[in-house]
PDB file of C-alpha atoms in Angstrom:
ATOM      1  CA  MET A   1      -0.004  -0.007   0.015  1.00  0.00           C
ATOM      2  CA  LYS A   2       1.309   3.436  -0.977  1.00  0.00           C
ATOM      3  CA  LYS A   3       0.149   6.802   0.289  1.00  0.00           C
ATOM      4  CA  VAL A   4       1.097  10.438  -0.324  1.00  0.00           C
ATOM      5  CA  ILE A   5       2.110  11.844   3.069  1.00  0.00           C
ATOM      6  CA  PHE A   6       3.259  15.332   2.081  1.00  0.00           C
ATOM      7  CA  GLU A   7       2.756  17.771  -0.790  1.00  0.00           C
ATOM      8  CA  TYR A   8       4.651  20.928  -1.579  1.00  0.00           C
ATOM      9  CA  VAL A   9       4.079  23.472  -4.335  1.00  0.00           C
ATOM     10  CA  ASP A  10       6.849  25.891  -5.261  1.00  0.00           C
ATOM     11  CA  GLY A  11       7.925  28.193  -8.077  1.00  0.00           C
ATOM     12  CA  ASN A  12      10.360  30.862  -9.127  1.00  0.00           C
ATOM     13  CA  MET A  13      10.444  34.464 -10.370  1.00  0.00           C
ATOM     14  CA  ALA A  14      10.407  33.273 -13.997  1.00  0.00           C
ATOM     15  CA  GLY A  15       6.899  31.977 -13.548  1.00  0.00           C
ATOM     16  CA  TYR A  16       7.774  28.298 -13.461  1.00  0.00           C
ATOM     17  CA  GLU A  17       5.833  26.185 -10.939  1.00  0.00           C
ATOM     18  CA  TRP A  18       6.034  22.622  -9.758  1.00  0.00           C
ATOM     19  CA  ARG A  19       4.640  20.241  -7.141  1.00  0.00           C
ATOM     20  CA  TRP A  20       6.404  17.606  -5.059  1.00  0.00           C
ATOM     21  CA  GLU A  21       4.592  14.626  -3.650  1.00  0.00           C
ATOM     22  CA  VAL A  22       6.314  12.567  -0.986  1.00  0.00           C
ATOM     23  CA  SER A  23       4.923   9.042  -0.676  1.00  0.00           C
ATOM     24  CA  LEU A  24       5.368   6.214   1.785  1.00  0.00           C
ATOM     25  CA  GLU A  25       4.860   2.622   0.681  1.00  0.00           C
ATOM     26  CA  ARG A  26       4.460  -0.339   2.996  1.00  0.00           C
ATOM     27  CA  LEU A  27       5.867  -3.516   1.520  1.00  0.00           C
ATOM     28  CA  ASP A  28       4.799  -7.104   2.205  1.00  0.00           C
ATOM     29  CA  SER A  29       7.962  -7.536   4.225  1.00  0.00           C
ATOM     30  CA  GLY A  30       6.719  -4.925   6.669  1.00  0.00           C
ATOM     31  CA  SER A  31       9.381  -2.396   5.768  1.00  0.00           C
ATOM     32  CA  PHE A  32       8.682   1.006   4.211  1.00  0.00           C
ATOM     33  CA  THR A  33      10.003   2.897   1.195  1.00  0.00           C
ATOM     34  CA  LEU A  34       9.966   6.692   1.092  1.00  0.00           C
ATOM     35  CA  SER A  35       9.935   8.369  -2.319  1.00  0.00           C
ATOM     36  CA  ALA A  36       9.270  11.737  -3.956  1.00  0.00           C
ATOM     37  CA  GLU A  37       7.800  12.600  -7.325  1.00  0.00           C
ATOM     38  CA  GLN A  38       7.840  16.005  -9.030  1.00  0.00           C
ATOM     39  CA  THR A  39       5.067  17.251 -11.311  1.00  0.00           C
ATOM     40  CA  LEU A  40       5.729  20.299 -13.513  1.00  0.00           C
ATOM     41  CA  ILE A  41       2.793  22.739 -13.427  1.00  0.00           C
ATOM     42  CA  GLU A  42       4.260  25.652 -15.437  1.00  0.00           C
ATOM     43  CA  ALA A  43       7.383  24.827 -17.394  1.00  0.00           C
ATOM     44  CA  ASP A  44       9.036  24.931 -20.800  1.00  0.00           C
ATOM     45  CA  ASP A  45       8.180  22.125 -23.238  1.00  0.00           C
ATOM     46  CA  PHE A  46      11.655  20.617 -22.968  1.00  0.00           C
ATOM     47  CA  ASP A  47      11.760  20.631 -19.141  1.00  0.00           C
ATOM     48  CA  GLU A  48      11.596  17.307 -17.354  1.00  0.00           C
ATOM     49  CA  PRO A  49      10.709  16.515 -13.775  1.00  0.00           C
ATOM     50  CA  LEU A  50      13.610  16.051 -11.372  1.00  0.00           C
ATOM     51  CA  GLU A  51      14.210  12.556  -9.962  1.00  0.00           C
ATOM     52  CA  VAL A  52      15.459  11.663  -6.492  1.00  0.00           C
ATOM     53  CA  ASN A  53      16.460   8.276  -5.145  1.00  0.00           C
ATOM     54  CA  PRO A  54      13.933   6.565  -2.899  1.00  0.00           C
ATOM     55  CA  VAL A  55      14.867   5.548   0.671  1.00  0.00           C
ATOM     56  CA  SER A  56      14.113   1.865   1.232  1.00  0.00           C
ATOM     57  CA  GLY A  57      14.447  -0.578   4.107  1.00  0.00           C
ATOM     58  CA  LEU A  58      12.823   1.709   6.698  1.00  0.00           C
ATOM     59  CA  VAL A  59      11.218  -0.104   9.612  1.00  0.00           C
ATOM     60  CA  LEU A  60      10.662   2.176  12.605  1.00  0.00           C
ATOM     61  CA  GLY A  61       8.654   5.411  12.626  1.00  0.00           C
ATOM     62  CA  GLU A  62      11.651   7.399  13.852  1.00  0.00           C
ATOM     63  CA  ASP A  63      13.716   6.128  10.905  1.00  0.00           C
ATOM     64  CA  ILE A  64      10.995   7.241   8.534  1.00  0.00           C
ATOM     65  CA  PHE A  65      10.915  10.645  10.300  1.00  0.00           C
ATOM     66  CA  GLU A  66      14.704  11.041   9.855  1.00  0.00           C
ATOM     67  CA  ALA A  67      14.506  10.013   6.163  1.00  0.00           C
ATOM     68  CA  PHE A  68      11.534  12.291   5.619  1.00  0.00           C
ATOM     69  CA  GLN A  69      13.402  15.280   7.003  1.00  0.00           C
ATOM     70  CA  GLY A  70      16.371  14.586   4.792  1.00  0.00           C
ATOM     71  CA  LEU A  71      14.233  14.054   1.686  1.00  0.00           C
ATOM     72  CA  VAL A  72      12.171  17.218   2.208  1.00  0.00           C
ATOM     73  CA  SER A  73      15.380  19.201   2.747  1.00  0.00           C
ATOM     74  CA  GLU A  74      16.768  17.811  -0.471  1.00  0.00           C
ATOM     75  CA  ILE A  75      13.801  18.544  -2.714  1.00  0.00           C
ATOM     76  CA  CYS A  76      12.402  21.698  -1.043  1.00  0.00           C
ATOM     77  CA  GLY A  77      15.425  23.241   0.594  1.00  0.00           C
ATOM     78  CA  ASP A  78      16.184  23.918   4.215  1.00  0.00           C
ATOM     79  CA  GLY A  79      13.627  25.695   6.354  1.00  0.00           C
ATOM     80  CA  VAL A  80      10.501  24.336   4.684  1.00  0.00           C
ATOM     81  CA  ASP A  81       7.649  24.160   7.186  1.00  0.00           C
ATOM     82  CA  PHE A  82       5.387  21.148   7.386  1.00  0.00           C
ATOM     83  CA  ASP A  83       2.612  20.118   9.760  1.00  0.00           C
ATOM     84  CA  LEU A  84       4.156  17.220  11.666  1.00  0.00           C
ATOM     85  CA  GLU A  85       0.808  16.002  12.989  1.00  0.00           C
ATOM     86  CA  ASP A  86      -0.756  15.965   9.543  1.00  0.00           C
ATOM     87  CA  VAL A  87       2.166  13.987   8.098  1.00  0.00           C
ATOM     88  CA  ALA A  88       2.052  11.594  11.052  1.00  0.00           C
ATOM     89  CA  LYS A  89      -1.664  10.963  10.440  1.00  0.00           C
ATOM     90  CA  ASN A  90      -0.868  10.051   6.864  1.00  0.00           C
ATOM     91  CA  VAL A  91       1.816   7.665   8.081  1.00  0.00           C
ATOM     92  CA  ALA A  92      -0.614   6.216  10.633  1.00  0.00           C
ATOM     93  CA  ALA A  93      -3.039   5.394   7.803  1.00  0.00           C
ATOM     94  CA  LEU A  94      -0.505   2.767   6.752  1.00  0.00           C
ATOM     95  CA  ASP A  95       0.316   1.654  10.292  1.00  0.00           C
ATOM     96  CA  SER A  96      -0.908   3.260  13.505  1.00  0.00           C
ATOM     97  CA  ALA A  97       2.090   2.331  15.660  1.00  0.00           C
ATOM     98  CA  THR A  98       4.513   3.591  13.004  1.00  0.00           C
ATOM     99  CA  GLY A  99       2.584   6.834  12.820  1.00  0.00           C
ATOM    100  CA  ARG A 100       2.910   7.368  16.579  1.00  0.00           C
ATOM    101  CA  ARG A 101       6.627   6.754  16.473  1.00  0.00           C
ATOM    102  CA  PHE A 102       6.910   9.094  13.471  1.00  0.00           C
ATOM    103  CA  LEU A 103       5.142  11.849  15.437  1.00  0.00           C
ATOM    104  CA  HIS A 104       7.673  11.444  18.290  1.00  0.00           C
ATOM    105  CA  GLY A 105      10.569  10.778  15.879  1.00  0.00           C
ATOM    106  CA  GLU A 106      12.839  13.589  17.042  1.00  0.00           C
ATOM    107  CA  GLU A 107      12.589  12.533  20.689  1.00  0.00           C
ATOM    108  CA  LEU A 108      13.078   8.855  19.857  1.00  0.00           C
ATOM    109  CA  LEU A 109      16.152   9.622  17.724  1.00  0.00           C
ATOM    110  CA  GLU A 110      17.653  11.705  20.581  1.00  0.00           C
ATOM    111  CA  GLN A 111      17.038   8.818  22.988  1.00  0.00           C
ATOM    112  CA  ARG A 112      18.721   6.397  20.565  1.00  0.00           C
ATOM    113  CA  ALA A 113      21.677   8.692  20.116  1.00  0.00           C
ATOM    114  CA  PHE A 114      22.060   8.986  23.880  1.00  0.00           C
ATOM    115  CA  ARG A 115      22.025   5.186  24.307  1.00  0.00           C
ATOM    116  CA  GLU A 116      24.609   4.810  21.549  1.00  0.00           C
ATOM    117  CA  ARG A 117      26.859   7.442  23.139  1.00  0.00           C
ATOM    118  CA  LYS A 118      26.518   5.752  26.517  1.00  0.00           C
ATOM    119  CA  THR A 119      27.381   2.366  25.043  1.00  0.00           C
ATOM    120  CA  GLU A 120      30.364   3.878  23.210  1.00  0.00           C
ATOM    121  CA  GLN A 121      31.517   5.590  26.415  1.00  0.00           C
ATOM    122  CA  ILE A 122      31.371   2.329  28.360  1.00  0.00           C
ATOM    123  CA  GLU A 123      33.260   0.492  25.673  1.00  0.00           C
ATOM    124  CA  THR A 124      35.837   3.256  25.472  1.00  0.00           C
ATOM    125  CA  GLU A 125      36.367   3.367  29.228  1.00  0.00           C
ATOM    126  CA  ALA A 126      36.745  -0.409  29.333  1.00  0.00           C
ATOM    127  CA  ARG A 127      39.305  -0.311  26.503  1.00  0.00           C
ATOM    128  CA  LEU A 128      41.299   2.503  28.118  1.00  0.00           C
ATOM    129  CA  SER A 129      41.241   0.638  31.452  1.00  0.00           C
ATOM    130  CA  ARG A 130      42.746  -2.462  29.825  1.00  0.00           C
ATOM    131  CA  PHE A 131      45.619  -0.432  28.333  1.00  0.00           C
ATOM    132  CA  LYS A 132      46.163   2.015  31.244  1.00  0.00           C
ATOM    133  CA  SER A 133      49.340   0.342  32.555  1.00  0.00           C
ATOM    134  CA  LYS A 134      50.750   0.014  28.975  1.00  0.00           C
ATOM    135  CA  ILE A 135      50.163   3.757  28.338  1.00  0.00           C
ATOM    136  CA  GLU A 136      51.908   4.575  31.635  1.00  0.00           C
ATOM    137  CA  GLU A 137      54.819   2.360  30.633  1.00  0.00           C
ATOM    138  CA  LEU A 138      55.165   3.928  27.174  1.00  0.00           C
ATOM    139  CA  THR A 139      55.226   7.472  28.623  1.00  0.00           C
ATOM    140  CA  SER A 140      57.382   6.853  31.692  1.00  0.00           C
ATOM    141  CA  GLY A 141      60.245   9.313  31.876  1.00  0.00           C
ATOM    142  CA  LEU A 142      58.452  12.107  30.066  1.00  0.00           C
ATOM    143  CA  SER A 143      58.044  15.446  31.831  1.00  0.00           C
ATOM    144  CA  ASP A 144      54.810  16.192  33.691  1.00  0.00           C
ATOM    145  CA  GLU A 145      55.430  19.925  33.551  1.00  0.00           C
ATOM    146  CA  ALA A 146      53.136  22.045  31.400  1.00  0.00           C
ATOM    147  CA  GLU A 147      54.965  24.222  28.833  1.00  0.00           C
ATOM    148  CA  LYS A 148      54.546  27.834  27.812  1.00  0.00           C
ATOM    149  CA  LEU A 149      54.296  29.094  24.243  1.00  0.00           C
ATOM    150  CA  GLY A 150      54.148  32.828  24.546  1.00  0.00           C
ATOM    151  CA  THR A 151      51.225  33.473  26.862  1.00  0.00           C
ATOM    152  CA  THR A 152      49.605  30.128  26.083  1.00  0.00           C
ATOM    153  CA  GLU A 153      50.112  27.163  28.324  1.00  0.00           C
ATOM    154  CA  ILE A 154      50.133  23.776  26.621  1.00  0.00           C
ATOM    155  CA  ARG A 155      49.944  20.395  28.235  1.00  0.00           C
ATOM    156  CA  SER A 156      53.032  18.567  29.383  1.00  0.00           C
ATOM    157  CA  PRO A 157      54.891  16.245  27.001  1.00  0.00           C
ATOM    158  CA  LYS A 158      53.689  13.240  29.005  1.00  0.00           C
ATOM    159  CA  GLU A 159      50.003  14.309  28.922  1.00  0.00           C
ATOM    160  CA  ARG A 160      50.195  15.120  25.174  1.00  0.00           C
ATOM    161  CA  VAL A 161      51.651  11.722  24.312  1.00  0.00           C
ATOM    162  CA  GLN A 162      49.134   9.944  26.546  1.00  0.00           C
ATOM    163  CA  THR A 163      46.285  11.852  24.901  1.00  0.00           C
ATOM    164  CA  TYR A 164      47.617  10.849  21.477  1.00  0.00           C
ATOM    165  CA  LEU A 165      47.886   7.205  22.512  1.00  0.00           C
ATOM    166  CA  LYS A 166      44.321   7.207  23.869  1.00  0.00           C
ATOM    167  CA  SER A 167      42.927   8.787  20.707  1.00  0.00           C
ATOM    168  CA  ARG A 168      44.685   6.193  18.561  1.00  0.00           C
ATOM    169  CA  LEU A 169      43.433   3.421  20.813  1.00  0.00           C
ATOM    170  CA  MET A 170      39.849   4.635  20.554  1.00  0.00           C
ATOM    171  CA  ARG A 171      40.067   4.847  16.776  1.00  0.00           C
ATOM    172  CA  PHE A 172      42.089   1.745  15.887  1.00  0.00           C
ATOM    173  CA  GLU A 173      41.675  -0.401  19.010  1.00  0.00           C
ATOM    174  CA  GLU A 174      45.398  -0.804  19.341  1.00  0.00           C
ATOM    175  CA  LEU A 175      48.393   1.266  20.453  1.00  0.00           C
ATOM    176  CA  PRO A 176      51.111   2.528  18.125  1.00  0.00           C
ATOM    177  CA  SER A 177      54.743   1.960  19.095  1.00  0.00           C
ATOM    178  CA  LYS A 178      56.514   4.220  21.518  1.00  0.00           C
ATOM    179  CA  GLU A 179      58.758   5.491  18.705  1.00  0.00           C
ATOM    180  CA  THR A 180      55.738   6.415  16.553  1.00  0.00           C
ATOM    181  CA  ALA A 181      54.014   8.225  19.387  1.00  0.00           C
ATOM    182  CA  PHE A 182      57.113  10.254  20.292  1.00  0.00           C
ATOM    183  CA  THR A 183      57.815  11.114  16.655  1.00  0.00           C
ATOM    184  CA  GLU A 184      54.198  12.132  15.929  1.00  0.00           C
ATOM    185  CA  VAL A 185      53.779  14.270  19.014  1.00  0.00           C
ATOM    186  CA  LEU A 186      57.164  15.423  20.352  1.00  0.00           C
ATOM    187  CA  ALA A 187      59.547  15.428  17.392  1.00  0.00           C
ATOM    188  CA  TRP A 188      57.189  17.899  15.778  1.00  0.00           C
ATOM    189  CA  ASP A 189      57.909  20.368  18.604  1.00  0.00           C
ATOM    190  CA  GLU A 190      61.377  20.992  17.234  1.00  0.00           C
ATOM    191  CA  ASN A 191      59.949  22.690  14.197  1.00  0.00           C
ATOM    192  CA  VAL A 192      57.179  24.558  15.971  1.00  0.00           C
ATOM    193  CA  SER A 193      57.329  28.315  16.696  1.00  0.00           C
ATOM    194  CA  PRO A 194      54.147  30.093  17.772  1.00  0.00           C
ATOM    195  CA  SER A 195      52.720  33.317  16.487  1.00  0.00           C
ATOM    196  CA  ILE A 196      50.249  35.560  18.325  1.00  0.00           C
ATOM    197  CA  GLN A 197      47.485  37.289  16.360  1.00  0.00           C
ATOM    198  CA  ASP A 198      44.503  39.150  17.839  1.00  0.00           C
ATOM    199  CA  GLY A 199      44.511  37.130  21.053  1.00  0.00           C
ATOM    200  CA  TRP A 200      45.058  33.768  19.340  1.00  0.00           C
ATOM    201  CA  THR A 201      48.125  31.544  19.519  1.00  0.00           C
ATOM    202  CA  ILE A 202      48.769  29.921  16.166  1.00  0.00           C
ATOM    203  CA  LEU A 203      50.918  26.811  15.750  1.00  0.00           C
ATOM    204  CA  LYS A 204      51.741  24.618  12.823  1.00  0.00           C
ATOM    205  CA  TYR A 205      50.691  21.038  13.415  1.00  0.00           C
ATOM    206  CA  ARG A 206      51.424  17.632  11.926  1.00  0.00           C
ATOM    207  CA  GLN A 207      48.772  16.831   9.324  1.00  0.00           C
ATOM    208  CA  THR A 208      47.552  13.265   8.764  1.00  0.00           C
ATOM    209  CA  SER A 209      45.454  11.643   6.116  1.00  0.00           C
ATOM    210  CA  ASP A 210      44.364   8.057   5.667  1.00  0.00           C
ATOM    211  CA  ILE A 211      41.292   5.994   4.755  1.00  0.00           C
ATOM    212  CA  HIS A 212      39.674   7.119   8.000  1.00  0.00           C
ATOM    213  CA  GLY A 213      39.771  10.811   7.098  1.00  0.00           C
ATOM    214  CA  THR A 214      41.822  13.950   6.932  1.00  0.00           C
ATOM    215  CA  GLY A 215      43.046  15.580  10.107  1.00  0.00           C
ATOM    216  CA  GLY A 216      46.038  16.209  12.274  1.00  0.00           C
ATOM    217  CA  ILE A 217      47.636  15.989  15.703  1.00  0.00           C
ATOM    218  CA  CYS A 218      46.779  18.920  17.943  1.00  0.00           C
ATOM    219  CA  PRO A 219      50.023  20.570  19.082  1.00  0.00           C
ATOM    220  CA  TYR A 220      48.380  21.841  22.307  1.00  0.00           C
ATOM    221  CA  CYS A 221      47.050  18.581  23.752  1.00  0.00           C
ATOM    222  CA  GLY A 222      48.168  15.695  21.464  1.00  0.00           C
ATOM    223  CA  PHE A 223      44.716  14.558  20.437  1.00  0.00           C
ATOM    224  CA  GLU A 224      44.486  13.250  16.879  1.00  0.00           C
ATOM    225  CA  VAL A 225      41.656  15.193  15.249  1.00  0.00           C
ATOM    226  CA  ARG A 226      39.697  13.877  12.287  1.00  0.00           C
ATOM    227  CA  ALA A 227      37.530  15.856   9.870  1.00  0.00           C
ATOM    228  CA  LYS A 228      34.978  13.775   7.949  1.00  0.00           C
ATOM    229  CA  PRO A 229      34.542  13.044   5.173  1.00  0.00           C
ATOM    230  CA  LEU A 230      37.999  12.915   3.587  1.00  0.00           C
ATOM    231  CA  ALA A 231      38.398  16.381   2.097  1.00  0.00           C
ATOM    232  CA  SER A 232      41.088  18.791   0.891  1.00  0.00           C
ATOM    233  CA  ARG A 233      39.541  21.863   2.579  1.00  0.00           C
ATOM    234  CA  TRP A 234      38.289  21.555   6.126  1.00  0.00           C
ATOM    235  CA  ASN A 235      38.373  22.952   9.649  1.00  0.00           C
ATOM    236  CA  ALA A 236      38.050  20.762  12.744  1.00  0.00           C
ATOM    237  CA  ASN A 237      37.649  21.531  16.433  1.00  0.00           C
ATOM    238  CA  CYS A 238      39.799  19.708  18.955  1.00  0.00           C
ATOM    239  CA  GLN A 239      38.542  18.635  22.356  1.00  0.00           C
ATOM    240  CA  CYS A 240      40.890  21.156  24.005  1.00  0.00           C
ATOM    241  CA  GLY A 241      39.264  24.078  22.196  1.00  0.00           C
ATOM    242  CA  ALA A 242      41.814  24.485  19.435  1.00  0.00           C
ATOM    243  CA  ASN A 243      40.682  24.857  15.806  1.00  0.00           C
ATOM    244  CA  LEU A 244      42.775  23.046  13.181  1.00  0.00           C
ATOM    245  CA  ASP A 245      42.494  24.327   9.631  1.00  0.00           C
ATOM    246  CA  TYR A 246      43.321  22.681   6.332  1.00  0.00           C
ATOM    247  CA  LEU A 247      46.319  25.007   5.868  1.00  0.00           C
ATOM    248  CA  GLY A 248      48.175  23.236   8.719  1.00  0.00           C
ATOM    249  CA  GLN A 249      47.633  25.841  11.443  1.00  0.00           C
ATOM    250  CA  ALA A 250      46.087  25.246  14.862  1.00  0.00           C
ATOM    251  CA  HIS A 251      44.457  28.241  16.531  1.00  0.00           C
ATOM    252  CA  LEU A 252      43.876  28.456  20.308  1.00  0.00           C
ATOM    253  CA  LYS A 253      42.286  31.428  22.047  1.00  0.00           C
ATOM    254  CA  ASN A 254      44.539  32.968  24.684  1.00  0.00           C
ATOM    255  CA  GLU A 255      43.012  32.893  28.141  1.00  0.00           C
TER     256      GLU A 255
END
C-alpha cells in the first residue's frame, strides 16, 4: 500500500511552478520505502521533472521521520515548514504504531543517540582501562610539567603523548609503538614556533590523512583530530578548544 504523506508546491520568479509529492509505501515484508515525485505545473516544453532516489528498508517510525526530514530538505530546501501532525496521520493510515513513532521521531532519535553514546563511552572506558598500565609504561620518563608558548600554556609532554595514545586506541583499538608516538607528538615540537594574532596563539601542526579521514595531531594537547569526510579543505575543532584548519595551522584562544 502506498500513500502520499506530504505535498509541496513551489515556483520561481520566472513563472515556473512545480509540485512535489512525498509518498510512503508499506511492503509485504513490513518495511517501508519513502519516495518523492515532481510534477511540472508551469514549465518549458523541454523541461523534465527532477528525480530523487527513494529511501528503502525503513522499519521504525523514527527512521521514517529522519529519512523524511532529509528528503524534504533535499527537494524543497532547508527551512521548509510542514505540519508534523498531519504527516504523522498520513503515516498512521498505513500503520498506526509507526505513525505514533513518526510523530515522536525527534525525541526517539535523541534517545537512541544517547544510548549509543552511553554504550560507546562504556566500551571506550573499558578499553582504556585495559591499556592504562601500558600507556603509563610507554610514557614513563616524560616530563609532567606544562609548557609555555608565549602566553599560552600547553599540556606537558607526558600528557600530550598519553592523549595521542588514547585517541589512537579509541580509533584503531590498538596502540602505536613508543617510537611512533614520540615522533608524531614530540619530534614535531622541534619545528614549531608560535605566533600571536589578535589574542590567538597559532601553531603549525602535523597533518595526517588516511582512509579514516583527513586531520592532524593537535600541538596543544596531542589529540588526533579527524575531519569527515575525507576532504582537501576543512576545519576541525579539537577537544581542548583548538581549531585546526586545512592550511596546517592550529588556533587556540589565549586565556
